[in-house]
Coordinates of C-alpha atoms and ligand atoms in Angstrom, one line a residue:
M1 CA 64.9 -47.9 26.1
T2 CA 66.5 -48.9 23.1
K3 CA 69.3 -50.7 22.7
I4 CA 70.7 -50.5 19.7
L5 CA 74.3 -52.7 18.2
A6 CA 75.6 -50.8 15.4
L7 CA 77.7 -52.4 12.6
T8 CA 80.2 -50.4 11.4
G9 CA 83.9 -50.8 9.8
G10 CA 85.2 -47.3 7.2
V11 CA 84.3 -43.9 6.3
G12 CA 80.9 -44.0 5.7
G13 CA 79.7 -46.2 8.7
A14 CA 81.1 -44.2 11.1
K15 CA 79.4 -40.9 9.1
L16 CA 76.0 -42.9 10.1
A17 CA 78.0 -44.2 13.4
L18 CA 78.0 -40.0 14.7
G19 CA 74.3 -39.3 13.7
L20 CA 73.3 -42.4 15.3
S21 CA 75.7 -40.9 18.6
K22 CA 74.1 -37.8 18.3
I23 CA 70.4 -39.1 19.0
L24 CA 71.0 -42.2 21.2
G25 CA 72.7 -42.1 24.3
P26 CA 76.0 -44.3 25.4
K27 CA 73.6 -46.7 26.6
E28 CA 70.9 -46.9 23.9
I29 CA 73.6 -47.8 21.5
M30 CA 77.0 -49.4 21.2
F31 CA 78.9 -49.3 17.9
A32 CA 80.9 -53.1 16.4
V33 CA 83.6 -51.9 14.9
N34 CA 85.2 -54.0 12.3
V35 CA 89.6 -54.9 12.9
G36 CA 89.9 -56.9 9.4
D37 CA 92.3 -53.7 8.0
D38 CA 94.4 -54.0 11.1
F39 CA 97.6 -54.3 10.9
E40 CA 101.1 -54.3 11.9
H41 CA 103.0 -51.2 10.9
L42 CA 106.8 -49.4 11.9
G43 CA 105.6 -51.6 15.2
L44 CA 102.5 -49.9 15.8
H45 CA 99.0 -51.5 15.8
I46 CA 97.3 -49.9 13.2
S47 CA 92.8 -49.8 13.4
P48 CA 91.8 -47.9 10.6
D49 CA 88.0 -48.7 11.5
I50 CA 88.6 -47.9 14.8
D51 CA 91.1 -44.7 14.0
S52 CA 87.8 -43.2 11.7
L53 CA 84.9 -44.0 14.5
T54 CA 87.2 -42.1 17.4
Y55 CA 87.6 -39.2 15.3
A56 CA 83.8 -39.3 13.6
L57 CA 82.3 -39.5 17.1
S58 CA 85.3 -37.0 18.6
G59 CA 84.6 -33.9 15.8
E60 CA 88.7 -34.6 14.7
N61 CA 88.0 -36.4 11.3
N62 CA 89.7 -34.8 8.2
Q63 CA 87.1 -33.2 6.0
E64 CA 89.1 -33.2 3.3
L65 CA 91.0 -36.4 3.1
G66 CA 87.5 -38.6 4.5
W67 CA 90.5 -40.4 6.7
G68 CA 92.5 -39.3 9.4
R69 CA 92.8 -36.3 11.7
S70 CA 91.8 -33.1 11.2
G71 CA 94.9 -30.1 10.8
E72 CA 97.5 -32.8 10.5
T73 CA 101.1 -31.8 9.5
W74 CA 102.8 -34.8 7.4
Q75 CA 106.1 -33.8 9.1
F76 CA 107.2 -37.2 10.2
I77 CA 106.3 -39.7 7.1
E78 CA 107.8 -36.8 4.8
T79 CA 111.3 -37.3 7.4
L80 CA 110.8 -40.9 7.8
G81 CA 110.6 -41.4 3.5
G82 CA 114.0 -39.4 3.5
L83 CA 115.6 -41.5 5.4
G84 CA 114.8 -44.5 2.9
G85 CA 111.5 -45.7 5.5
E86 CA 108.4 -46.9 4.1
A87 CA 106.5 -43.7 3.3
W88 CA 103.5 -45.2 1.2
F89 CA 100.8 -45.2 4.8
R90 CA 100.6 -41.7 5.9
L91 CA 101.0 -41.0 8.8
G92 CA 100.1 -38.2 10.0
D93 CA 102.1 -36.4 13.2
K94 CA 98.8 -36.3 15.6
D95 CA 97.4 -39.5 14.0
L96 CA 100.7 -40.9 14.7
A97 CA 100.1 -39.6 18.6
L98 CA 97.5 -42.0 18.7
H99 CA 99.0 -45.2 17.4
V100 CA 102.2 -44.2 19.6
R101 CA 99.6 -44.5 22.2
R102 CA 98.0 -47.3 21.1
A103 CA 101.0 -49.8 21.0
Q104 CA 102.2 -48.4 24.7
L105 CA 98.8 -49.5 26.0
L106 CA 98.8 -52.6 24.3
K107 CA 102.4 -53.0 25.6
D108 CA 100.8 -53.0 29.0
N109 CA 98.7 -55.7 28.3
K110 CA 96.1 -54.2 27.8
T111 CA 93.2 -55.5 25.2
L112 CA 92.2 -53.2 22.2
T113 CA 89.1 -53.5 23.9
Q114 CA 90.9 -51.2 26.8
A115 CA 93.0 -49.3 24.7
T116 CA 90.3 -48.0 22.9
A117 CA 88.3 -47.0 25.7
E118 CA 90.9 -44.9 27.4
I119 CA 92.0 -43.1 24.2
A120 CA 88.2 -42.9 23.1
A121 CA 88.6 -41.6 26.8
Y122 CA 90.6 -39.1 26.6
M123 CA 89.3 -37.8 23.3
G124 CA 85.7 -37.3 25.5
I125 CA 83.8 -40.0 23.7
Q126 CA 81.2 -41.9 25.5
H127 CA 79.5 -44.1 23.5
T128 CA 81.7 -47.9 23.2
M129 CA 83.6 -48.5 20.7
A130 CA 84.0 -52.3 21.1
P131 CA 85.9 -54.0 18.1
I132 CA 84.7 -57.1 16.9
S133 CA 87.2 -59.0 18.9
D134 CA 90.3 -58.6 20.9
D135 CA 91.9 -61.3 18.7
P136 CA 93.1 -60.5 15.8
I137 CA 91.6 -61.4 12.2
R138 CA 93.5 -59.8 9.2
T139 CA 91.2 -59.0 6.5
M140 CA 93.4 -60.5 2.4
V141 CA 92.4 -59.5 -0.5
N142 CA 92.9 -62.4 -3.6
T143 CA 93.8 -61.5 -6.8
A144 CA 94.5 -63.3 -9.6
D145 CA 98.7 -62.9 -9.4
D146 CA 98.7 -62.3 -5.0
E147 CA 97.6 -62.7 -2.1
L148 CA 97.2 -59.0 -0.4
A149 CA 97.0 -58.1 3.4
F150 CA 94.3 -55.3 3.0
Q151 CA 95.9 -51.9 3.7
H152 CA 98.7 -53.5 0.8
Y153 CA 95.3 -53.6 -1.5
F154 CA 93.6 -50.5 -0.6
V155 CA 96.7 -47.4 0.0
R156 CA 99.9 -49.0 -1.3
E157 CA 98.2 -51.1 -4.5
Q158 CA 95.5 -48.0 -4.3
C159 CA 92.3 -50.8 -4.9
K160 CA 93.8 -51.9 -8.6
P161 CA 94.2 -55.2 -8.3
A162 CA 90.7 -56.8 -9.7
V163 CA 89.7 -58.9 -6.5
I164 CA 88.3 -62.4 -7.2
G165 CA 88.0 -63.0 -3.3
F166 CA 88.9 -62.3 0.5
R167 CA 90.0 -64.5 3.2
F168 CA 89.2 -63.0 6.8
A169 CA 92.9 -64.6 8.2
G170 CA 92.6 -65.5 12.1
I171 CA 88.3 -65.4 12.0
E172 CA 88.3 -69.4 12.7
Q173 CA 90.3 -68.7 16.3
A174 CA 88.4 -65.2 17.4
K175 CA 86.1 -64.6 20.0
I176 CA 83.7 -61.8 19.8
N177 CA 84.4 -59.3 22.3
P178 CA 82.6 -59.9 25.5
V179 CA 81.5 -56.1 25.6
I180 CA 80.0 -57.5 22.9
E181 CA 78.5 -60.4 23.9
A182 CA 77.0 -58.8 27.2
W183 CA 75.4 -55.7 25.5
L184 CA 73.5 -58.6 22.8
Q185 CA 72.3 -59.7 26.0
N186 CA 69.0 -57.9 26.1
C187 CA 69.4 -55.6 22.8
D188 CA 66.4 -54.6 21.1
G189 CA 67.7 -54.5 17.3
V190 CA 70.9 -54.2 15.1
I191 CA 72.1 -51.3 12.3
I192 CA 74.1 -52.7 9.5
C193 CA 75.7 -49.1 8.9
P194 CA 76.5 -48.1 5.1
S195 CA 79.6 -50.4 5.4
N196 CA 81.4 -52.0 2.7
P197 CA 79.7 -55.9 3.1
F198 CA 82.8 -57.9 1.5
V199 CA 85.0 -56.2 3.6
S200 CA 83.0 -54.2 6.4
V201 CA 80.5 -56.0 8.1
A202 CA 82.1 -59.4 6.6
P203 CA 85.0 -59.7 9.3
I204 CA 82.1 -58.2 12.0
L205 CA 79.9 -61.2 10.9
Q206 CA 81.9 -64.1 10.1
V207 CA 83.3 -64.4 13.7
P208 CA 82.2 -67.3 14.9
G209 CA 78.7 -67.6 16.7
M210 CA 77.9 -63.8 15.7
T211 CA 75.1 -64.1 13.4
E212 CA 73.9 -66.6 15.7
A213 CA 74.3 -64.0 18.6
I214 CA 72.1 -61.5 17.2
S215 CA 69.4 -63.4 14.4
H216 CA 66.6 -63.7 17.0
L217 CA 66.7 -59.9 16.5
P218 CA 65.4 -56.8 14.0
I219 CA 68.6 -55.9 11.6
I220 CA 68.5 -53.4 8.7
A221 CA 71.0 -52.5 6.9
V222 CA 72.0 -49.5 4.8
S223 CA 73.3 -49.5 1.4
P224 CA 76.2 -48.0 0.6
I225 CA 75.8 -47.8 -3.2
V226 CA 72.9 -45.8 -4.5
A227 CA 72.2 -45.0 -7.9
G228 CA 74.8 -48.2 -8.9
M229 CA 77.5 -46.3 -7.1
A230 CA 80.2 -46.7 -4.1
L231 CA 79.3 -43.7 -1.7
K232 CA 83.1 -44.2 -0.9
G233 CA 86.1 -46.6 -1.2
P234 CA 86.3 -49.8 -3.8
A235 CA 82.8 -51.3 -3.4
A236 CA 81.2 -51.0 -5.9
K237 CA 84.2 -52.2 -8.3
M238 CA 84.7 -55.5 -6.2
M239 CA 81.2 -55.7 -7.1
Q240 CA 82.2 -55.5 -10.5
E241 CA 85.0 -58.3 -10.1
L242 CA 83.2 -60.3 -8.3
Q243 CA 80.1 -60.1 -11.3
I244 CA 77.9 -59.4 -8.6
P245 CA 75.4 -56.1 -10.0
T246 CA 75.8 -53.0 -8.2
T247 CA 73.2 -52.4 -7.3
A248 CA 71.3 -51.8 -3.8
K249 CA 69.3 -54.7 -4.5
A250 CA 72.6 -57.1 -4.9
I251 CA 73.6 -55.8 -1.6
A252 CA 70.4 -56.6 0.2
D253 CA 70.8 -60.1 -1.5
Q254 CA 74.5 -59.8 0.9
Y255 CA 72.7 -60.2 3.9
K256 CA 69.8 -62.6 2.9
G257 CA 68.3 -64.0 5.9
L258 CA 69.7 -62.0 8.1
I259 CA 68.2 -58.7 7.9
N260 CA 64.8 -58.0 8.2
G261 CA 64.8 -54.5 6.5
F262 CA 66.8 -52.6 4.3
V263 CA 67.2 -48.7 4.0
L264 CA 68.1 -47.3 0.4
D265 CA 68.7 -43.9 -1.4
K266 CA 65.5 -42.5 -3.1
T267 CA 67.7 -42.1 -6.1
D268 CA 67.1 -46.6 -5.8
A269 CA 63.2 -46.3 -4.6
Q270 CA 62.1 -47.9 -7.5
S271 CA 64.3 -50.9 -6.4
I272 CA 62.2 -52.0 -3.5
R273 CA 59.9 -53.7 -5.4
D274 CA 62.7 -56.2 -6.3
L275 CA 63.2 -56.9 -2.6
T276 CA 60.9 -59.2 -0.4
I277 CA 61.5 -57.6 3.1
P278 CA 60.0 -54.0 4.2
A279 CA 62.2 -51.6 2.5
I280 CA 62.6 -47.6 2.9
A281 CA 63.5 -45.4 0.9
T282 CA 65.4 -42.3 1.7
Q283 CA 68.3 -39.6 1.8
S284 CA 71.1 -42.0 2.6
V285 CA 74.8 -39.4 1.0
M286 CA 75.1 -37.9 4.3
V287 CA 76.9 -34.4 3.4
T288 CA 76.1 -32.9 6.2
L289 CA 75.8 -33.7 10.5
E290 CA 71.7 -33.0 9.5
D291 CA 71.7 -35.7 7.1
R292 CA 73.7 -37.4 9.1
V293 CA 71.8 -36.8 11.7
A294 CA 68.8 -37.6 10.0
L295 CA 69.0 -40.4 8.2
A296 CA 69.9 -42.6 11.9
R297 CA 66.5 -41.0 12.6
E298 CA 65.1 -42.8 9.8
C299 CA 66.9 -45.9 10.7
I300 CA 65.7 -46.1 14.7
R301 CA 62.6 -45.2 13.6
F302 CA 62.4 -47.9 10.7
L303 CA 64.1 -50.8 13.1
G304 CA 60.8 -49.9 15.4
T305 CA 58.6 -50.8 13.6
L306 CA 60.2 -54.3 12.3
Q307 CA 59.5 -57.2 15.2
S308 CA 61.8 -59.9 16.4
K309 CA 61.7 -62.2 14.5
Ligands
LIG1 N1 94.4 -44.3 3.4 C1 94.8 -43.9 1.9 O1 94.2 -43.8 1.2 N2 95.8 -43.6 1.9 C2 96.6 -43.8 3.4 O2 97.8 -43.4 3.2 C3 95.7 -44.1 4.9 C4 96.7 -44.0 6.0 C5 96.1 -44.0 7.2 C6 96.7 -43.7 8.7 C7 95.9 -44.0 9.8 C8 94.6 -44.7 9.7 O3 94.0 -45.0 10.9 C9 93.3 -45.1 8.4 C10 94.3 -44.0 7.6 N3 94.1 -44.3 5.5 C11 94.4 -44.0 4.9 C12 92.3 -45.2 5.6 C13 92.2 -46.4 5.5 O4 93.4 -47.4 4.4 C14 91.4 -46.5 4.9 O5 90.0 -46.2 6.8 C15 90.5 -47.9 5.3 O6 91.5 -49.2 6.7 C16 89.5 -48.7 4.7 O7 88.0 -48.5 5.9

């Protein structure tokens, strides 16, 4: 039986994760999720990447916004703004219920893993979505003037400040989620979803012991950069600011020494000759559910052709 760990964060990652979940059952694939985007806000614990995956796998994702829950209304946040409260981070009414429920579970001494699993079960999700760690990891974005908490950079400042680097506060003390460690005891391979390598995947891989725990396995990464542009989010802008070429090859280079297979979009097929590892070019832009499933199928097939290291 196939047993795969997929590393995911953000909306692009959740799209491929949905495709993978349609082909592989809960005993065949587990999702290790970034928690660097998490923050405490209005007394609630917000876990945006877990939220995006929860809504994607339950079919409840808001397709217009890309994030949040479908069929959303905004009375809470508008009323809060009218009372002088912080309204820049738009918590929809339905989404708010999830955050309140999570806050209650955490207050009842459940771990983030347990809270995520309990909410997932209520939403009909059978696959395991495991936060990479139950310990706090907080992505801080360094700009020329300031250090910004990730959601302050991403939502409040709309990714406008130029980045000069990142810091993952708490990561040195963070322990790998035991649920993920147990899964890795007999795992056949790892898929790095088309997530931002700097702020979605790095805070997963940099948890102490994580790269060592997977380095013996076949690992493939899917490029979030297609034809020089990010499929979603600020990856391309960040690369320009960090003076990294905005190419699929540069994404492969970010994972150099770790991955032994790379998936890029068919429009970037000519870049395969610049790579020193096996690579495939396929349609990686996922618009429909069929696109998500087709890319997932390609990834599983490709991973199966790679040898354990
Ligand atoms: N993204 C936005 O651009 N604006 C928002 O107001 C916003 C609110 C929000 C609330 C809950 C949640 O889970 C996600 C939310 N996001 C919002 C998306 C979030 O910032 C991103 O998904 C990630 O952190 C980047 O991958």
